[in-house]
mmCIF file of C-alpha atoms in Angstrom:
data_model
loop_
_atom_site.group_PDB
_atom_site.id
_atom_site.type_symbol
_atom_site.label_atom_id
_atom_site.label_comp_id
_atom_site.label_asym_id
_atom_site.label_seq_id
_atom_site.Cartn_x
_atom_site.Cartn_y
_atom_site.Cartn_z
ATOM 1 C CA GLY A 1 2.249 185.231 87.392
ATOM 2 C CA GLU A 2 2.373 180.645 88.124
ATOM 3 C CA ASN A 3 -0.192 178.765 90.406
ATOM 4 C CA VAL A 4 0.565 175.721 91.601
ATOM 5 C CA GLU A 5 -2.025 173.591 94.271
ATOM 6 C CA GLN A 6 -0.599 171.170 95.828
ATOM 7 C CA HIS A 7 -2.005 167.761 97.984
ATOM 8 C CA PRO A 8 -1.956 166.348 99.734
ATOM 9 C CA SER A 9 -0.221 168.605 102.222
ATOM 10 C CA THR A 10 1.072 165.166 104.697
ATOM 11 C CA LEU A 11 0.840 161.269 104.308
ATOM 12 C CA SER A 12 1.864 158.876 105.942
ATOM 13 C CA VAL A 13 2.769 155.214 104.114
ATOM 14 C CA GLN A 14 3.717 151.957 105.693
ATOM 15 C CA GLU A 15 7.295 151.063 104.165
ATOM 16 C CA GLY A 16 7.151 149.248 100.972
ATOM 17 C CA ASP A 17 3.813 150.800 99.994
ATOM 18 C CA SER A 18 3.937 153.555 97.571
ATOM 19 C CA ALA A 19 3.104 157.382 97.100
ATOM 20 C CA VAL A 20 1.739 159.818 95.075
ATOM 21 C CA ILE A 21 1.904 163.745 95.325
ATOM 22 C CA LYS A 22 -0.139 166.352 93.256
ATOM 23 C CA CYS A 23 0.467 169.234 91.745
ATOM 24 C CA THR A 24 -1.998 171.454 89.942
ATOM 25 C CA TYR A 25 -0.258 174.830 87.903
ATOM 26 C CA SER A 26 -2.189 177.461 86.166
ATOM 27 C CA ASP A 27 -0.566 179.496 82.850
ATOM 28 C CA SER A 28 -0.475 176.505 79.836
ATOM 29 C CA ALA A 29 3.379 178.034 78.956
ATOM 30 C CA SER A 30 4.679 177.008 81.709
ATOM 31 C CA ASN A 31 7.171 173.909 80.345
ATOM 32 C CA TYR A 32 9.014 173.059 83.435
ATOM 33 C CA PHE A 33 8.545 170.755 86.872
ATOM 34 C CA PRO A 34 11.228 169.914 88.828
ATOM 35 C CA TRP A 35 10.202 168.579 92.639
ATOM 36 C CA TYR A 36 12.117 169.190 95.537
ATOM 37 C CA LYS A 37 13.118 166.712 98.619
ATOM 38 C CA GLN A 38 13.357 168.407 101.660
ATOM 39 C CA GLU A 39 15.060 166.395 104.403
ATOM 40 C CA LEU A 40 14.361 167.946 108.601
ATOM 41 C CA GLY A 41 17.363 171.275 109.259
ATOM 42 C CA LYS A 42 18.651 170.429 105.406
ATOM 43 C CA ARG A 43 18.031 171.985 102.168
ATOM 44 C CA PRO A 44 15.902 171.385 99.055
ATOM 45 C CA GLN A 45 17.228 169.386 96.708
ATOM 46 C CA LEU A 46 15.898 168.288 92.922
ATOM 47 C CA ILE A 47 15.540 164.824 92.954
ATOM 48 C CA ILE A 48 13.635 165.153 89.442
ATOM 49 C CA ASP A 49 12.091 166.520 87.293
ATOM 50 C CA ILE A 50 9.952 166.844 83.390
ATOM 51 C CA ARG A 51 9.594 169.446 80.777
ATOM 52 C CA SER A 52 6.340 168.833 79.058
ATOM 53 C CA ASN A 53 8.044 167.195 75.710
ATOM 54 C CA VAL A 54 8.008 164.149 77.583
ATOM 55 C CA GLY A 55 4.386 162.725 79.450
ATOM 56 C CA GLU A 56 6.618 160.142 82.054
ATOM 57 C CA LYS A 57 10.187 160.505 83.635
ATOM 58 C CA LYS A 58 11.734 157.262 85.698
ATOM 59 C CA ASP A 59 15.225 157.221 88.322
ATOM 60 C CA GLN A 60 14.758 153.807 90.438
ATOM 61 C CA ARG A 61 12.361 154.581 92.386
ATOM 62 C CA ILE A 62 11.026 157.870 91.406
ATOM 63 C CA ALA A 63 8.865 158.312 88.363
ATOM 64 C CA VAL A 64 6.590 161.878 87.610
ATOM 65 C CA THR A 65 4.107 162.152 85.239
ATOM 66 C CA LEU A 66 2.626 165.198 83.062
ATOM 67 C CA ASN A 67 -0.921 165.865 81.729
ATOM 68 C CA LYS A 68 -0.794 169.078 79.750
ATOM 69 C CA THR A 69 -4.261 168.728 79.208
ATOM 70 C CA ALA A 70 -5.229 168.799 82.723
ATOM 71 C CA LYS A 71 -2.604 171.334 84.191
ATOM 72 C CA HIS A 72 -0.871 168.288 86.452
ATOM 73 C CA PHE A 73 1.505 166.687 86.859
ATOM 74 C CA SER A 74 2.986 163.379 90.151
ATOM 75 C CA LEU A 75 5.397 161.718 91.983
ATOM 76 C CA HIS A 76 5.073 158.559 92.231
ATOM 77 C CA ILE A 77 7.313 157.089 95.152
ATOM 78 C CA THR A 78 7.269 153.136 94.887
ATOM 79 C CA GLU A 79 9.054 150.871 97.692
ATOM 80 C CA THR A 80 8.967 153.287 99.956
ATOM 81 C CA GLN A 81 11.431 153.653 103.136
ATOM 82 C CA PRO A 82 12.762 155.414 105.815
ATOM 83 C CA GLU A 83 14.863 157.409 104.099
ATOM 84 C CA ASP A 84 11.723 158.728 101.827
ATOM 85 C CA SER A 85 10.530 160.717 105.056
ATOM 86 C CA ALA A 86 10.489 164.533 104.461
ATOM 87 C CA VAL A 87 9.010 167.306 102.908
ATOM 88 C CA TYR A 88 7.937 168.099 99.045
ATOM 89 C CA PHE A 89 8.044 170.589 97.247
ATOM 90 C CA CYS A 90 6.487 170.430 93.249
ATOM 91 C CA ALA A 91 7.542 174.074 90.742
ATOM 92 C CA ALA A 92 6.276 175.093 88.225
ATOM 93 C CA PRO A 93 8.246 178.700 86.560
ATOM 94 C CA ARG A 94 6.244 182.225 86.375
ATOM 95 C CA SER A 95 5.682 182.944 83.231
ATOM 96 C CA ASN A 96 6.565 186.483 83.441
ATOM 97 C CA ASP A 97 9.880 186.134 85.028
ATOM 98 C CA TYR A 98 10.602 182.056 84.814
ATOM 99 C CA LYS A 99 11.211 182.566 88.329
ATOM 100 C CA LEU A 100 10.329 179.267 90.503
ATOM 101 C CA SER A 101 6.649 179.168 92.334
ATOM 102 C CA PHE A 102 6.309 176.117 94.765
ATOM 103 C CA GLY A 103 3.989 174.437 95.731
ATOM 104 C CA ALA A 104 3.171 174.741 99.385
ATOM 105 C CA GLY A 105 4.359 171.089 100.232
ATOM 106 C CA THR A 106 3.444 168.010 101.365
ATOM 107 C CA THR A 107 5.113 166.901 104.472
ATOM 108 C CA VAL A 108 5.737 162.152 103.746
ATOM 109 C CA THR A 109 5.797 160.009 106.653
ATOM 110 C CA VAL A 110 7.017 156.139 105.858
ATOM 111 C CA ARG A 111 6.190 154.618 108.975
ATOM 112 C CA ALA A 112 8.577 151.358 110.134
ATOM 113 C CA ASP B 1 33.250 172.259 93.534
ATOM 114 C CA THR B 2 29.118 171.673 92.726
ATOM 115 C CA GLU B 3 27.383 172.857 95.721
ATOM 116 C CA VAL B 4 26.075 176.152 97.043
ATOM 117 C CA THR B 5 27.729 177.369 100.097
ATOM 118 C CA GLN B 6 26.017 179.829 103.198
ATOM 119 C CA THR B 7 28.014 181.083 106.064
ATOM 120 C CA PRO B 8 27.001 181.081 108.866
ATOM 121 C CA LYS B 9 25.034 178.062 109.525
ATOM 122 C CA HIS B 10 23.425 180.042 112.472
ATOM 123 C CA LEU B 11 22.940 183.656 113.355
ATOM 124 C CA VAL B 12 21.414 185.298 116.905
ATOM 125 C CA MET B 13 20.723 189.129 115.876
ATOM 126 C CA GLY B 14 18.522 191.883 118.427
ATOM 127 C CA MET B 15 16.513 194.220 116.243
ATOM 128 C CA THR B 16 19.118 197.274 116.356
ATOM 129 C CA ASN B 17 22.686 194.779 114.780
ATOM 130 C CA LYS B 18 23.746 194.877 111.253
ATOM 131 C CA LYS B 19 24.845 191.420 109.725
ATOM 132 C CA SER B 20 25.130 190.123 107.027
ATOM 133 C CA LEU B 21 24.948 187.024 104.988
ATOM 134 C CA LYS B 22 27.525 184.979 102.672
ATOM 135 C CA CYS B 23 26.999 182.449 99.914
ATOM 136 C CA GLU B 24 29.103 181.673 97.486
ATOM 137 C CA GLN B 25 28.762 179.220 94.194
ATOM 138 C CA HIS B 26 31.901 178.452 92.022
ATOM 139 C CA MET B 27 29.985 176.432 89.362
ATOM 140 C CA GLY B 28 29.627 179.479 86.715
ATOM 141 C CA HIS B 29 26.122 179.515 87.605
ATOM 142 C CA ARG B 30 25.143 183.585 86.090
ATOM 143 C CA ALA B 31 21.875 183.432 88.184
ATOM 144 C CA MET B 32 21.839 183.766 92.621
ATOM 145 C CA TYR B 33 18.873 183.778 94.445
ATOM 146 C CA TRP B 34 18.029 185.140 97.965
ATOM 147 C CA TYR B 35 14.534 182.531 99.451
ATOM 148 C CA LYS B 36 13.006 182.949 102.250
ATOM 149 C CA GLN B 37 11.249 179.712 104.125
ATOM 150 C CA LYS B 38 9.415 179.638 107.503
ATOM 151 C CA ALA B 39 8.930 175.621 109.432
ATOM 152 C CA LYS B 40 6.940 173.750 107.577
ATOM 153 C CA LYS B 41 6.914 175.958 104.276
ATOM 154 C CA PRO B 42 7.779 176.824 100.845
ATOM 155 C CA PRO B 43 10.980 178.978 100.099
ATOM 156 C CA GLU B 44 9.526 182.252 99.361
ATOM 157 C CA LEU B 45 11.752 184.212 96.127
ATOM 158 C CA MET B 46 13.393 187.140 97.943
ATOM 159 C CA PHE B 47 15.644 188.716 94.520
ATOM 160 C CA VAL B 48 17.331 186.994 92.417
ATOM 161 C CA TYR B 49 20.704 188.730 90.973
ATOM 162 C CA SER B 50 21.193 187.904 86.720
ATOM 163 C CA TYR B 51 24.650 188.450 84.814
ATOM 164 C CA GLU B 52 25.706 190.190 89.052
ATOM 165 C CA LYS B 53 23.031 192.772 88.845
ATOM 166 C CA LEU B 54 19.517 193.235 90.560
ATOM 167 C CA SER B 55 16.892 190.972 88.033
ATOM 168 C CA ILE B 56 14.417 190.554 91.027
ATOM 169 C CA ASN B 57 12.860 192.496 94.080
ATOM 170 C CA GLU B 58 10.087 190.618 95.076
ATOM 171 C CA SER B 59 8.490 193.541 97.445
ATOM 172 C CA VAL B 60 10.839 193.344 100.017
ATOM 173 C CA PRO B 61 10.925 195.696 102.818
ATOM 174 C CA SER B 62 14.879 197.990 103.333
ATOM 175 C CA ARG B 63 15.716 196.943 105.736
ATOM 176 C CA PHE B 64 16.812 193.537 103.690
ATOM 177 C CA SER B 65 19.763 194.809 100.585
ATOM 178 C CA PRO B 66 21.073 192.269 98.934
ATOM 179 C CA GLU B 67 24.584 192.639 96.752
ATOM 180 C CA CYS B 68 26.212 190.403 94.305
ATOM 181 C CA PRO B 69 30.325 191.832 94.808
ATOM 182 C CA ASN B 70 31.155 188.801 91.556
ATOM 183 C CA SER B 71 30.076 186.348 89.697
ATOM 184 C CA SER B 72 30.613 183.798 92.509
ATOM 185 C CA LEU B 73 29.216 185.770 96.033
ATOM 186 C CA LEU B 74 26.286 186.737 97.275
ATOM 187 C CA ASN B 75 25.933 188.844 100.571
ATOM 188 C CA LEU B 76 22.296 189.908 102.023
ATOM 189 C CA HIS B 77 22.697 192.773 104.628
ATOM 190 C CA LEU B 78 20.689 193.098 107.163
ATOM 191 C CA HIS B 79 19.890 196.331 109.160
ATOM 192 C CA ALA B 80 16.616 196.873 112.040
ATOM 193 C CA LEU B 81 15.267 193.424 111.740
ATOM 194 C CA GLN B 82 11.707 192.069 113.925
ATOM 195 C CA PRO B 83 11.632 189.134 115.112
ATOM 196 C CA GLU B 84 8.541 188.461 112.248
ATOM 197 C CA ASP B 85 12.341 188.059 110.624
ATOM 198 C CA SER B 86 13.700 184.919 112.094
ATOM 199 C CA ALA B 87 13.579 182.251 109.648
ATOM 200 C CA LEU B 88 15.976 179.834 106.890
ATOM 201 C CA TYR B 89 17.327 182.380 104.494
ATOM 202 C CA LEU B 90 18.511 179.914 101.486
ATOM 203 C CA CYS B 91 20.759 181.228 98.812
ATOM 204 C CA ALA B 92 19.800 179.519 94.702
ATOM 205 C CA SER B 93 22.436 179.147 92.056
ATOM 206 C CA SER B 94 21.023 178.250 88.279
ATOM 207 C CA HIS B 95 22.884 178.216 85.554
ATOM 208 C CA SER B 96 20.888 181.212 83.707
ATOM 209 C CA THR B 97 17.838 182.826 84.426
ATOM 210 C CA GLY B 98 16.278 180.537 81.652
ATOM 211 C CA GLU B 99 13.157 178.868 82.813
ATOM 212 C CA LEU B 100 14.835 175.420 82.185
ATOM 213 C CA SER B 101 17.730 175.728 84.529
ATOM 214 C CA GLU B 102 17.839 173.695 87.995
ATOM 215 C CA GLN B 103 18.262 175.644 90.715
ATOM 216 C CA PHE B 104 20.834 174.164 93.373
ATOM 217 C CA PHE B 105 20.376 175.443 96.996
ATOM 218 C CA GLY B 106 22.839 175.761 99.650
ATOM 219 C CA PRO B 107 22.290 174.854 103.528
ATOM 220 C CA GLY B 108 20.530 177.976 104.835
ATOM 221 C CA THR B 109 21.208 180.364 107.580
ATOM 222 C CA ARG B 110 19.456 179.398 110.144
ATOM 223 C CA LEU B 111 18.749 183.587 111.514
ATOM 224 C CA THR B 112 17.124 184.386 115.073
ATOM 225 C CA VAL B 113 16.066 187.800 115.871
ATOM 226 C CA LEU B 114 15.208 189.538 119.264
#
């Protein structure tokens, strides 16, 4: 099955600075990589995803980059704001049944 | 309707109780999922239904029993649970079971087993 590693486990940034979270995966056949944001007491929500036919995707202050050769993908948040504080999970599909395998999560705290 | 809904929001039960969690979606999605999530941990897959048939059971103990009455509803029946089963139970749905299909999560049921 797919093994997804996520780093760092916690990240504290000053408001306005950038935040970067990195994930590595093991299955070279994986070709869909979503990122979920989960605020305290709320449901996980998809914030951005990338498919293997592109190397980067942007949506306003959020971007995801994918390096298929190295088998890693990263989430970049620019101009961080207090409402960006949450737990972020990366995920990749398992090759045997295509179900999502999640990273361990990164707790992001944006200091005002 | 673009949401997955779950009831109840909170549930407290004793180890001898029988209760059920409910999940509903009206997006026409044909795959539905149950996840268990402990605090600050990622969701752990429990069950997957594809076209109303159970397609994946991640070796979940039999005290958890899923049911899919129709394409919009998913239930999780609970019986003789243990305190360590206390967690947030999330339901999710996706258009299909294919690997490129986004999963939409419900708000979850926060379960406490006494």
